[in-house]
C-alpha cells in the first residue's frame, strides 16, 4: 500500500526546519569552482477566479509527475485542548471520500505504483501525490477527490484515534521523545507550540467529528491554498485540467487567526523530569528563535551551523563529544516558522555528567559571542549551504516542496536565484553579531529527563530546579 499518512509524534522542536540545511556526517561540500548551477525550468503561474494559485513546472528528466496542494493553515491554529486537530484532519483526507472508501483509495494508488499522502506542519497542511506520467489522469483524479471530497467517517475517526493514541503512548517510552515533549511544553506553556503537532492521548480523546469538519470547512478553501504540479507534463494542458478539477471549489472568507508571539524565558528555567530507571539523561536546552521572515535568516543559519548544526564540524560536537567524550551526538537547531519557533540544543549523556555537559554548552555560546568565528569555519558553512542547494531540486517532488516553502513564507520570486549570493555575502563579523543577538545563554529553558537522585544536585548549580514525576 502506497498511502502515506504522518503522525508527527515528535513535536518538531529540534528536528524539523522548513528549508532544511543540516549537514550529513561524511558529506564533503564541493569546492566553490565545482558548484553546479541551480537550473530550474520555467515556472508558470496562474490564479483561478476562486483565488486558488496554480504553479506548474515542466521537468522532463523523469517520466514522473508530482501534485502538491498546500493549505496555509496548520497546527499553529490548534486550541490547546484540541492539539492534534490539524494533524487529524490531514490524516483523514485519504481515509474516505464521497465516492471512495479508504480501501478503494489505497488500492487505486497502489495499482498504479504511486504515492498519496496527507500531512500537517505548524504553518500548513499538505496533500501530495506522485505517479508516473502515464498514470497522470488516475493520480489527478485521486488527488482531487481526497482534497475536495473527504467525508470524515466516524468509523475512520475512531480507527485513527486508537492508532494515534497507541503510537503516542509507545513513543513516550523513548526518553528522547519525552524530552522533546517536555521541552516544548516548558518553553511555550499554553501556547500552541507547547503541544505536539499530532496531539496527546488526552487531546486526541477530546476531538469530535464536528471539530474536524469545522477545521476543514474553515481553512481548506481555494483562497487559502496553493497547488503546484511539477514533472513530465505540458503546462497548458495542466492548467486546463486543474481548472476543470478545481475551478468550482468554493471561495470563502478565512477566519482571522491570531498567532500570538510566545513569551521568551527570563533567566535559566530548569526542569528535571524524574525517570528512576534512567542510566542516561536526555538534555534539551534553548529559547525562542526567529520567524522565517527574519532578515537575518542566512547569517543565523551559518552561525548555527558553526555552533552546533554542522555535524562533525560544529563546535558543540568537537568539544562535548570529541574532546570531552560526554556524548555520541549533540545538535543545535533553529526551527523557522511564521512566528518564532524554538532554538534548541539536543543531546544525551550519563547521569553523572549532566552538569558538565550543560556547563560546556553554555560556555560554548559565551565563547562564540566573545570570539569571532574562524575563516575556515565560515567557509565550510558557506560551502555546505551553496554546494548542497542543488540537491533540493533533483526530483519533481523536491521542486514542488521548495516552491511551497517559498510561497508559504513569501520569500520572493528571486529567492532561488539569489540564495547562493546571500549565503556568500555573510561575513565573519555578521556571524559574531548573530551569536550575540540571537543566542541567549542567560535566558534559557533547560529540560533534563533522568534519574533525580543522580542529576538533581548537578543542576542546582545553575539555579532553582523544578522536579516533575513522569505523568
GROMACS .gro file of C-alpha atoms in nm:
model
  471
    1UNK     CA    1   0.000   0.000   0.000
    2UNK     CA    2   0.141   0.341  -0.100
    3UNK     CA    3  -0.093   0.556   0.106
    4UNK     CA    4   0.114   0.757   0.348
    5UNK     CA    5  -0.023   0.940   0.649
    6UNK     CA    6   0.203   1.101   0.902
    7UNK     CA    7   0.163   1.111   1.278
    8UNK     CA    8   0.404   1.378   1.396
    9UNK     CA    9   0.469   1.249   1.743
   10UNK     CA   10   0.798   1.425   1.794
   11UNK     CA   11   0.688   1.786   1.837
   12UNK     CA   12   0.910   1.924   1.562
   13UNK     CA   13   1.101   2.126   1.816
   14UNK     CA   14   1.454   2.027   1.728
   15UNK     CA   15   1.432   1.813   1.421
   16UNK     CA   16   1.213   1.991   1.164
   17UNK     CA   17   1.309   2.306   0.976
   18UNK     CA   18   1.147   2.443   0.661
   19UNK     CA   19   1.414   2.463   0.409
   20UNK     CA   20   1.645   2.208   0.570
   21UNK     CA   21   2.019   2.259   0.574
   22UNK     CA   22   2.161   2.016   0.827
   23UNK     CA   23   2.491   1.857   0.747
   24UNK     CA   24   2.502   1.485   0.685
   25UNK     CA   25   2.807   1.328   0.856
   26UNK     CA   26   3.064   1.237   0.597
   27UNK     CA   27   2.928   1.479   0.336
   28UNK     CA   28   3.205   1.693   0.185
   29UNK     CA   29   3.082   2.010   0.016
   30UNK     CA   30   3.220   2.071  -0.332
   31UNK     CA   31   3.479   2.340  -0.381
   32UNK     CA   32   3.347   2.674  -0.497
   33UNK     CA   33   3.468   2.618  -0.853
   34UNK     CA   34   3.282   2.286  -0.874
   35UNK     CA   35   2.937   2.419  -0.791
   36UNK     CA   36   2.662   2.302  -1.019
   37UNK     CA   37   2.418   2.575  -1.117
   38UNK     CA   38   2.064   2.556  -0.989
   39UNK     CA   39   1.876   2.516  -1.314
   40UNK     CA   40   1.500   2.521  -1.293
   41UNK     CA   41   1.269   2.509  -1.592
   42UNK     CA   42   1.032   2.799  -1.640
   43UNK     CA   43   0.789   2.843  -1.352
   44UNK     CA   44   0.439   2.911  -1.484
   45UNK     CA   45   0.172   3.062  -1.262
   46UNK     CA   46  -0.200   3.128  -1.283
   47UNK     CA   47  -0.465   3.222  -1.028
   48UNK     CA   48  -0.820   3.094  -1.071
   49UNK     CA   49  -1.125   3.311  -1.012
   50UNK     CA   50  -1.179   3.138  -0.676
   51UNK     CA   51  -0.837   3.252  -0.554
   52UNK     CA   52  -0.651   2.922  -0.595
   53UNK     CA   53  -0.295   2.987  -0.709
   54UNK     CA   54  -0.160   2.734  -0.958
   55UNK     CA   55   0.210   2.679  -1.026
   56UNK     CA   56   0.332   2.442  -1.296
   57UNK     CA   57   0.692   2.343  -1.363
   58UNK     CA   58   0.781   2.125  -1.660
   59UNK     CA   59   1.058   1.881  -1.564
   60UNK     CA   60   1.107   1.620  -1.834
   61UNK     CA   61   1.410   1.435  -1.697
   62UNK     CA   62   1.195   1.162  -1.543
   63UNK     CA   63   0.852   1.026  -1.652
   64UNK     CA   64   0.701   1.134  -1.321
   65UNK     CA   65   0.452   1.397  -1.212
   66UNK     CA   66   0.407   1.538  -0.862
   67UNK     CA   67   0.092   1.715  -0.737
   68UNK     CA   68   0.108   1.914  -0.416
   69UNK     CA   69  -0.170   2.115  -0.252
   70UNK     CA   70  -0.072   2.340   0.035
   71UNK     CA   71  -0.333   2.487   0.267
   72UNK     CA   72  -0.175   2.778   0.454
   73UNK     CA   73  -0.303   2.667   0.793
   74UNK     CA   74  -0.154   2.408   1.024
   75UNK     CA   75  -0.110   2.305   1.384
   76UNK     CA   76  -0.038   2.662   1.497
   77UNK     CA   77  -0.416   2.710   1.487
   78UNK     CA   78  -0.496   2.417   1.717
   79UNK     CA   79  -0.657   2.511   2.050
   80UNK     CA   80  -0.460   2.361   2.338
   81UNK     CA   81  -0.734   2.120   2.440
   82UNK     CA   82  -0.764   2.007   2.077
   83UNK     CA   83  -0.395   1.971   1.994
   84UNK     CA   84  -0.370   1.734   1.700
   85UNK     CA   85  -0.674   1.878   1.518
   86UNK     CA   86  -0.484   1.987   1.205
   87UNK     CA   87  -0.293   1.659   1.202
   88UNK     CA   88  -0.606   1.450   1.245
   89UNK     CA   89  -0.786   1.640   0.970
   90UNK     CA   90  -0.499   1.595   0.727
   91UNK     CA   91  -0.459   1.226   0.807
   92UNK     CA   92  -0.829   1.161   0.745
   93UNK     CA   93  -0.830   1.305   0.393
   94UNK     CA   94  -0.706   0.978   0.244
   95UNK     CA   95  -0.943   0.768   0.454
   96UNK     CA   96  -1.262   0.804   0.257
   97UNK     CA   97  -1.440   1.040   0.017
   98UNK     CA   98  -1.794   1.073  -0.112
   99UNK     CA   99  -1.726   0.814  -0.382
  100UNK     CA  100  -1.434   0.608  -0.245
  101UNK     CA  101  -1.366   0.418   0.075
  102UNK     CA  102  -1.025   0.418   0.239
  103UNK     CA  103  -0.965   0.074   0.087
  104UNK     CA  104  -1.065   0.197  -0.260
  105UNK     CA  105  -0.820   0.487  -0.239
  106UNK     CA  106  -0.537   0.265  -0.120
  107UNK     CA  107  -0.599   0.005  -0.389
  108UNK     CA  108  -0.622   0.258  -0.672
  109UNK     CA  109  -0.299   0.438  -0.589
  110UNK     CA  110  -0.124   0.107  -0.525
  111UNK     CA  111  -0.238  -0.030  -0.863
  112UNK     CA  112  -0.055   0.249  -1.049
  113UNK     CA  113   0.250   0.233  -0.821
  114UNK     CA  114   0.202   0.587  -0.694
  115UNK     CA  115   0.218   0.765  -0.361
  116UNK     CA  116  -0.064   0.959  -0.198
  117UNK     CA  117  -0.012   1.138   0.131
  118UNK     CA  118  -0.165   1.399   0.355
  119UNK     CA  119   0.023   1.557   0.642
  120UNK     CA  120   0.038   1.866   0.863
  121UNK     CA  121   0.304   2.111   0.973
  122UNK     CA  122   0.295   2.405   1.207
  123UNK     CA  123   0.210   2.653   0.932
  124UNK     CA  124   0.049   2.441   0.662
  125UNK     CA  125  -0.144   2.126   0.572
  126UNK     CA  126  -0.048   1.930   0.261
  127UNK     CA  127  -0.194   1.680   0.020
  128UNK     CA  128   0.063   1.523  -0.210
  129UNK     CA  129   0.055   1.269  -0.493
  130UNK     CA  130   0.327   1.126  -0.717
  131UNK     CA  131   0.260   0.899  -1.015
  132UNK     CA  132   0.425   0.800  -1.341
  133UNK     CA  133   0.325   1.036  -1.620
  134UNK     CA  134   0.127   0.764  -1.797
  135UNK     CA  135  -0.097   0.746  -1.489
  136UNK     CA  136  -0.149   1.123  -1.476
  137UNK     CA  137  -0.528   1.109  -1.500
  138UNK     CA  138  -0.561   0.850  -1.224
  139UNK     CA  139  -0.327   1.046  -0.999
  140UNK     CA  140  -0.504   1.377  -1.056
  141UNK     CA  141  -0.846   1.219  -1.002
  142UNK     CA  142  -0.743   1.063  -0.669
  143UNK     CA  143  -0.557   1.375  -0.560
  144UNK     CA  144  -0.857   1.596  -0.634
  145UNK     CA  145  -1.103   1.360  -0.468
  146UNK     CA  146  -0.920   1.335  -0.135
  147UNK     CA  147  -0.856   1.711  -0.127
  148UNK     CA  148  -1.211   1.823  -0.209
  149UNK     CA  149  -1.445   1.542  -0.104
  150UNK     CA  150  -1.346   1.390   0.232
  151UNK     CA  151  -1.632   1.256   0.442
  152UNK     CA  152  -1.460   1.203   0.779
  153UNK     CA  153  -1.648   0.884   0.860
  154UNK     CA  154  -1.691   0.818   1.231
  155UNK     CA  155  -1.552   0.467   1.194
  156UNK     CA  156  -1.233   0.602   1.034
  157UNK     CA  157  -1.204   0.871   1.301
  158UNK     CA  158  -1.220   0.611   1.577
  159UNK     CA  159  -0.977   0.382   1.398
  160UNK     CA  160  -0.726   0.664   1.352
  161UNK     CA  161  -0.779   0.787   1.709
  162UNK     CA  162  -0.698   0.444   1.853
  163UNK     CA  163  -0.391   0.411   1.635
  164UNK     CA  164  -0.265   0.761   1.712
  165UNK     CA  165  -0.309   0.726   2.089
  166UNK     CA  166  -0.139   0.387   2.088
  167UNK     CA  167   0.151   0.522   1.888
  168UNK     CA  168   0.181   0.830   2.109
  169UNK     CA  169   0.198   0.618   2.425
  170UNK     CA  170   0.451   0.388   2.262
  171UNK     CA  171   0.671   0.681   2.165
  172UNK     CA  172   0.665   0.812   2.521
  173UNK     CA  173   0.860   0.503   2.622
  174UNK     CA  174   1.159   0.662   2.447
  175UNK     CA  175   1.331   0.918   2.675
  176UNK     CA  176   1.427   1.127   2.372
  177UNK     CA  177   1.062   1.175   2.278
  178UNK     CA  178   0.977   1.253   2.639
  179UNK     CA  179   1.246   1.521   2.649
  180UNK     CA  180   1.119   1.678   2.327
  181UNK     CA  181   0.763   1.687   2.457
  182UNK     CA  182   0.853   1.832   2.796
  183UNK     CA  183   1.086   2.088   2.637
  184UNK     CA  184   0.814   2.220   2.408
  185UNK     CA  185   0.567   2.249   2.695
  186UNK     CA  186   0.822   2.405   2.931
  187UNK     CA  187   0.938   2.662   2.677
  188UNK     CA  188   0.598   2.758   2.533
  189UNK     CA  189   0.349   2.676   2.808
  190UNK     CA  190  -0.011   2.702   2.685
  191UNK     CA  191   0.090   2.849   2.351
  192UNK     CA  192   0.009   2.613   2.059
  193UNK     CA  193   0.383   2.550   2.015
  194UNK     CA  194   0.382   2.394   2.361
  195UNK     CA  195   0.188   2.095   2.231
  196UNK     CA  196   0.269   1.814   1.991
  197UNK     CA  197   0.159   1.855   1.630
  198UNK     CA  198  -0.026   1.523   1.640
  199UNK     CA  199  -0.168   1.572   1.990
  200UNK     CA  200  -0.154   1.368   2.310
  201UNK     CA  201  -0.372   1.089   2.441
  202UNK     CA  202  -0.580   1.348   2.628
  203UNK     CA  203  -0.627   1.595   2.343
  204UNK     CA  204  -0.693   1.320   2.090
  205UNK     CA  205  -0.974   1.190   2.309
  206UNK     CA  206  -1.121   1.542   2.309
  207UNK     CA  207  -1.150   1.560   1.930
  208UNK     CA  208  -1.502   1.536   1.791
  209UNK     CA  209  -1.607   1.491   1.431
  210UNK     CA  210  -1.759   1.839   1.437
  211UNK     CA  211  -1.417   1.989   1.523
  212UNK     CA  212  -1.262   1.816   1.222
  213UNK     CA  213  -1.540   1.916   0.984
  214UNK     CA  214  -1.527   2.277   1.106
  215UNK     CA  215  -1.148   2.295   1.065
  216UNK     CA  216  -1.165   2.155   0.713
  217UNK     CA  217  -1.454   2.383   0.613
  218UNK     CA  218  -1.283   2.693   0.751
  219UNK     CA  219  -0.934   2.652   0.611
  220UNK     CA  220  -0.943   2.409   0.318
  221UNK     CA  221  -1.058   2.674   0.075
  222UNK     CA  222  -0.904   2.782  -0.257
  223UNK     CA  223  -0.819   3.135  -0.144
  224UNK     CA  224  -0.608   2.985   0.137
  225UNK     CA  225  -0.427   2.737  -0.087
  226UNK     CA  226  -0.156   2.691  -0.348
  227UNK     CA  227  -0.145   2.399  -0.592
  228UNK     CA  228   0.182   2.301  -0.757
  229UNK     CA  229   0.236   2.046  -1.032
  230UNK     CA  230   0.592   1.957  -1.129
  231UNK     CA  231   0.713   1.689  -1.365
  232UNK     CA  232   0.686   1.546  -1.713
  233UNK     CA  233   0.385   1.750  -1.820
  234UNK     CA  234   0.274   2.025  -2.057
  235UNK     CA  235   0.189   2.349  -1.878
  236UNK     CA  236  -0.105   2.448  -2.096
  237UNK     CA  237  -0.264   2.105  -2.064
  238UNK     CA  238  -0.209   2.103  -1.688
  239UNK     CA  239  -0.365   2.444  -1.634
  240UNK     CA  240  -0.672   2.332  -1.830
  241UNK     CA  241  -0.700   2.007  -1.631
  242UNK     CA  242  -0.657   2.183  -1.297
  243UNK     CA  243  -0.917   2.446  -1.379
  244UNK     CA  244  -1.164   2.171  -1.468
  245UNK     CA  245  -1.099   1.991  -1.140
  246UNK     CA  246  -1.063   2.284  -0.901
  247UNK     CA  247  -1.245   2.571  -1.073
  248UNK     CA  248  -1.574   2.505  -0.890
  249UNK     CA  249  -1.408   2.485  -0.546
  250UNK     CA  250  -1.597   2.747  -0.348
  251UNK     CA  251  -1.415   3.051  -0.215
  252UNK     CA  252  -1.497   3.151   0.143
  253UNK     CA  253  -1.384   3.405   0.398
  254UNK     CA  254  -1.100   3.269   0.610
  255UNK     CA  255  -1.138   3.308   0.987
  256UNK     CA  256  -0.896   3.558   1.135
  257UNK     CA  257  -0.607   3.387   1.310
  258UNK     CA  258  -0.422   3.549   1.597
  259UNK     CA  259  -0.077   3.391   1.603
  260UNK     CA  260   0.034   3.547   1.929
  261UNK     CA  261   0.409   3.552   1.971
  262UNK     CA  262   0.515   3.343   2.271
  263UNK     CA  263   0.689   3.489   2.573
  264UNK     CA  264   1.063   3.434   2.598
  265UNK     CA  265   1.210   3.274   2.915
  266UNK     CA  266   1.382   3.500   3.165
  267UNK     CA  267   1.683   3.357   3.345
  268UNK     CA  268   1.767   2.988   3.349
  269UNK     CA  269   1.445   2.790   3.389
  270UNK     CA  270   1.532   2.432   3.483
  271UNK     CA  271   1.303   2.130   3.474
  272UNK     CA  272   1.409   1.783   3.585
  273UNK     CA  273   1.174   1.503   3.484
  274UNK     CA  274   1.244   1.212   3.715
  275UNK     CA  275   1.291   0.879   3.538
  276UNK     CA  276   1.413   0.650   3.818
  277UNK     CA  277   1.535   0.373   3.588
  278UNK     CA  278   1.741   0.602   3.363
  279UNK     CA  279   2.114   0.537   3.331
  280UNK     CA  280   2.148   0.822   3.083
  281UNK     CA  281   1.985   1.163   3.077
  282UNK     CA  282   1.829   1.338   2.782
  283UNK     CA  283   1.909   1.710   2.775
  284UNK     CA  284   1.720   1.983   2.589
  285UNK     CA  285   1.821   2.346   2.616
  286UNK     CA  286   1.705   2.653   2.431
  287UNK     CA  287   1.490   2.960   2.397
  288UNK     CA  288   1.276   3.134   2.138
  289UNK     CA  289   1.430   3.156   1.795
  290UNK     CA  290   1.321   3.364   1.498
  291UNK     CA  291   1.041   3.376   1.244
  292UNK     CA  292   1.125   3.259   0.893
  293UNK     CA  293   1.070   3.614   0.769
  294UNK     CA  294   1.361   3.746   0.977
  295UNK     CA  295   1.601   3.940   0.753
  296UNK     CA  296   1.898   3.778   0.930
  297UNK     CA  297   1.794   3.428   0.822
  298UNK     CA  298   2.106   3.348   0.620
  299UNK     CA  299   2.351   3.485   0.876
  300UNK     CA  300   2.172   3.300   1.156
  301UNK     CA  301   2.175   2.974   0.961
  302UNK     CA  302   2.550   2.994   0.907
  303UNK     CA  303   2.609   3.095   1.268
  304UNK     CA  304   2.413   2.795   1.392
  305UNK     CA  305   2.594   2.563   1.151
  306UNK     CA  306   2.923   2.665   1.311
  307UNK     CA  307   2.793   2.645   1.668
  308UNK     CA  308   2.601   2.319   1.665
  309UNK     CA  309   2.416   2.249   1.340
  310UNK     CA  310   2.706   2.143   1.121
  311UNK     CA  311   2.752   1.780   1.212
  312UNK     CA  312   3.111   1.676   1.279
  313UNK     CA  313   3.240   2.025   1.202
  314UNK     CA  314   3.033   2.202   1.468
  315UNK     CA  315   3.187   2.344   1.784
  316UNK     CA  316   2.950   2.153   2.008
  317UNK     CA  317   3.039   1.817   1.857
  318UNK     CA  318   3.410   1.895   1.864
  319UNK     CA  319   3.404   1.988   2.233
  320UNK     CA  320   3.123   1.796   2.404
  321UNK     CA  321   3.173   1.477   2.205
  322UNK     CA  322   3.526   1.463   2.061
  323UNK     CA  323   3.725   1.641   2.333
  324UNK     CA  324   3.522   1.567   2.647
  325UNK     CA  325   3.366   1.234   2.550
  326UNK     CA  326   3.034   1.323   2.714
  327UNK     CA  327   2.801   1.217   2.434
  328UNK     CA  328   2.777   1.048   2.099
  329UNK     CA  329   2.552   1.311   1.945
  330UNK     CA  330   2.479   1.679   2.005
  331UNK     CA  331   2.299   1.918   1.776
  332UNK     CA  332   2.155   2.270   1.772
  333UNK     CA  333   1.876   2.399   1.554
  334UNK     CA  334   1.661   2.700   1.475
  335UNK     CA  335   1.311   2.585   1.379
  336UNK     CA  336   1.181   2.855   1.147
  337UNK     CA  337   0.805   2.921   1.146
  338UNK     CA  338   0.568   3.211   1.072
  339UNK     CA  339   0.623   3.331   1.426
  340UNK     CA  340   0.934   3.249   1.630
  341UNK     CA  341   0.986   2.878   1.665
  342UNK     CA  342   1.242   2.741   1.909
  343UNK     CA  343   1.617   2.746   1.910
  344UNK     CA  344   1.708   2.415   2.068
  345UNK     CA  345   2.010   2.209   2.165
  346UNK     CA  346   1.964   1.834   2.193
  347UNK     CA  347   2.197   1.575   2.346
  348UNK     CA  348   2.223   1.293   2.598
  349UNK     CA  349   2.488   1.186   2.846
  350UNK     CA  350   2.548   0.968   3.151
  351UNK     CA  351   2.358   1.081   3.459
  352UNK     CA  352   2.680   1.171   3.638
  353UNK     CA  353   2.796   1.409   3.361
  354UNK     CA  354   2.477   1.612   3.309
  355UNK     CA  355   2.608   1.919   3.488
  356UNK     CA  356   2.935   1.909   3.297
  357UNK     CA  357   2.752   1.888   2.964
  358UNK     CA  358   2.514   2.174   3.045
  359UNK     CA  359   2.804   2.391   3.158
  360UNK     CA  360   3.001   2.326   2.839
  361UNK     CA  361   2.703   2.401   2.615
  362UNK     CA  362   2.657   2.739   2.782
  363UNK     CA  363   3.032   2.802   2.779
  364UNK     CA  364   3.050   2.747   2.405
  365UNK     CA  365   2.777   3.007   2.346
  366UNK     CA  366   2.965   3.263   2.553
  367UNK     CA  367   3.292   3.189   2.372
  368UNK     CA  368   3.117   3.215   2.038
  369UNK     CA  369   2.982   3.557   2.132
  370UNK     CA  370   3.320   3.682   2.255
  371UNK     CA  371   3.540   3.543   1.979
  372UNK     CA  372   3.479   3.571   1.607
  373UNK     CA  373   3.436   3.257   1.400
  374UNK     CA  374   3.743   3.140   1.215
  375UNK     CA  375   3.758   3.199   0.841
  376UNK     CA  376   3.773   2.824   0.778
  377UNK     CA  377   3.458   2.765   0.986
  378UNK     CA  378   3.262   3.020   0.785
  379UNK     CA  379   3.398   2.888   0.455
  380UNK     CA  380   3.293   2.533   0.546
  381UNK     CA  381   2.943   2.651   0.637
  382UNK     CA  382   2.908   2.851   0.316
  383UNK     CA  383   3.039   2.560   0.108
  384UNK     CA  384   2.782   2.330   0.261
  385UNK     CA  385   2.486   2.558   0.201
  386UNK     CA  386   2.586   2.658  -0.151
  387UNK     CA  387   2.708   2.312  -0.251
  388UNK     CA  388   2.408   2.118  -0.125
  389UNK     CA  389   2.145   2.360  -0.254
  390UNK     CA  390   2.101   2.199  -0.600
  391UNK     CA  391   2.022   1.868  -0.428
  392UNK     CA  392   1.689   2.018  -0.322
  393UNK     CA  393   1.571   2.035  -0.685
  394UNK     CA  394   1.659   1.692  -0.823
  395UNK     CA  395   1.307   1.544  -0.847
  396UNK     CA  396   0.964   1.687  -0.928
  397UNK     CA  397   0.855   1.632  -0.568
  398UNK     CA  398   1.158   1.821  -0.435
  399UNK     CA  399   1.092   2.107  -0.676
  400UNK     CA  400   0.730   2.127  -0.562
  401UNK     CA  401   0.834   2.122  -0.196
  402UNK     CA  402   1.085   2.406  -0.242
  403UNK     CA  403   0.832   2.619  -0.426
  404UNK     CA  404   0.578   2.552  -0.150
  405UNK     CA  405   0.828   2.679   0.105
  406UNK     CA  406   0.880   2.998  -0.094
  407UNK     CA  407   0.504   3.053  -0.127
  408UNK     CA  408   0.428   2.980   0.237
  409UNK     CA  409   0.679   3.229   0.374
  410UNK     CA  410   0.653   3.481   0.088
  411UNK     CA  411   1.026   3.464   0.018
  412UNK     CA  412   1.008   3.633  -0.321
  413UNK     CA  413   1.036   3.535  -0.686
  414UNK     CA  414   1.415   3.571  -0.682
  415UNK     CA  415   1.477   3.353  -0.375
  416UNK     CA  416   1.624   3.058  -0.567
  417UNK     CA  417   1.830   3.280  -0.796
  418UNK     CA  418   1.981   3.486  -0.512
  419UNK     CA  419   2.015   3.211  -0.250
  420UNK     CA  420   2.384   3.140  -0.302
  421UNK     CA  421   2.477   3.508  -0.326
  422UNK     CA  422   2.310   3.572   0.009
  423UNK     CA  423   2.499   3.282   0.167
  424UNK     CA  424   2.831   3.406   0.027
  425UNK     CA  425   2.760   3.761   0.146
  426UNK     CA  426   2.768   3.660   0.516
  427UNK     CA  427   3.087   3.777   0.687
  428UNK     CA  428   3.274   3.670   1.000
  429UNK     CA  429   3.153   3.989   1.167
  430UNK     CA  430   2.793   3.903   1.075
  431UNK     CA  431   2.829   3.564   1.244
  432UNK     CA  432   2.959   3.722   1.564
  433UNK     CA  433   2.676   3.975   1.566
  434UNK     CA  434   2.421   3.698   1.515
  435UNK     CA  435   2.562   3.497   1.806
  436UNK     CA  436   2.528   3.799   2.032
  437UNK     CA  437   2.183   3.892   1.908
  438UNK     CA  438   2.012   3.554   1.883
  439UNK     CA  439   2.181   3.323   2.136
  440UNK     CA  440   2.086   3.385   2.500
  441UNK     CA  441   2.294   3.177   2.743
  442UNK     CA  442   2.148   3.361   3.043
  443UNK     CA  443   1.785   3.313   2.941
  444UNK     CA  444   1.716   2.951   2.856
  445UNK     CA  445   1.482   2.666   2.928
  446UNK     CA  446   1.677   2.359   3.040
  447UNK     CA  447   1.494   2.026   3.047
  448UNK     CA  448   1.654   1.703   3.164
  449UNK     CA  449   1.488   1.362   3.166
  450UNK     CA  450   1.695   1.150   3.402
  451UNK     CA  451   1.732   0.991   3.744
  452UNK     CA  452   1.662   1.256   4.007
  453UNK     CA  453   1.890   1.122   4.279
  454UNK     CA  454   2.188   1.132   4.041
  455UNK     CA  455   2.111   1.451   3.849
  456UNK     CA  456   1.935   1.698   4.080
  457UNK     CA  457   2.238   1.828   4.271
  458UNK     CA  458   2.429   1.889   3.948
  459UNK     CA  459   2.152   2.109   3.813
  460UNK     CA  460   2.119   2.325   4.126
  461UNK     CA  461   2.449   2.486   4.027
  462UNK     CA  462   2.259   2.667   3.752
  463UNK     CA  463   1.958   2.776   3.957
  464UNK     CA  464   1.635   2.657   4.111
  465UNK     CA  465   1.524   2.321   3.977
  466UNK     CA  466   1.162   2.221   3.924
  467UNK     CA  467   1.111   1.845   3.956
  468UNK     CA  468   0.828   1.652   3.799
  469UNK     CA  469   0.747   1.287   3.809
  470UNK     CA  470   0.664   1.122   3.479
  471UNK     CA  471   0.295   1.168   3.402
   0.00000   0.00000   0.00000
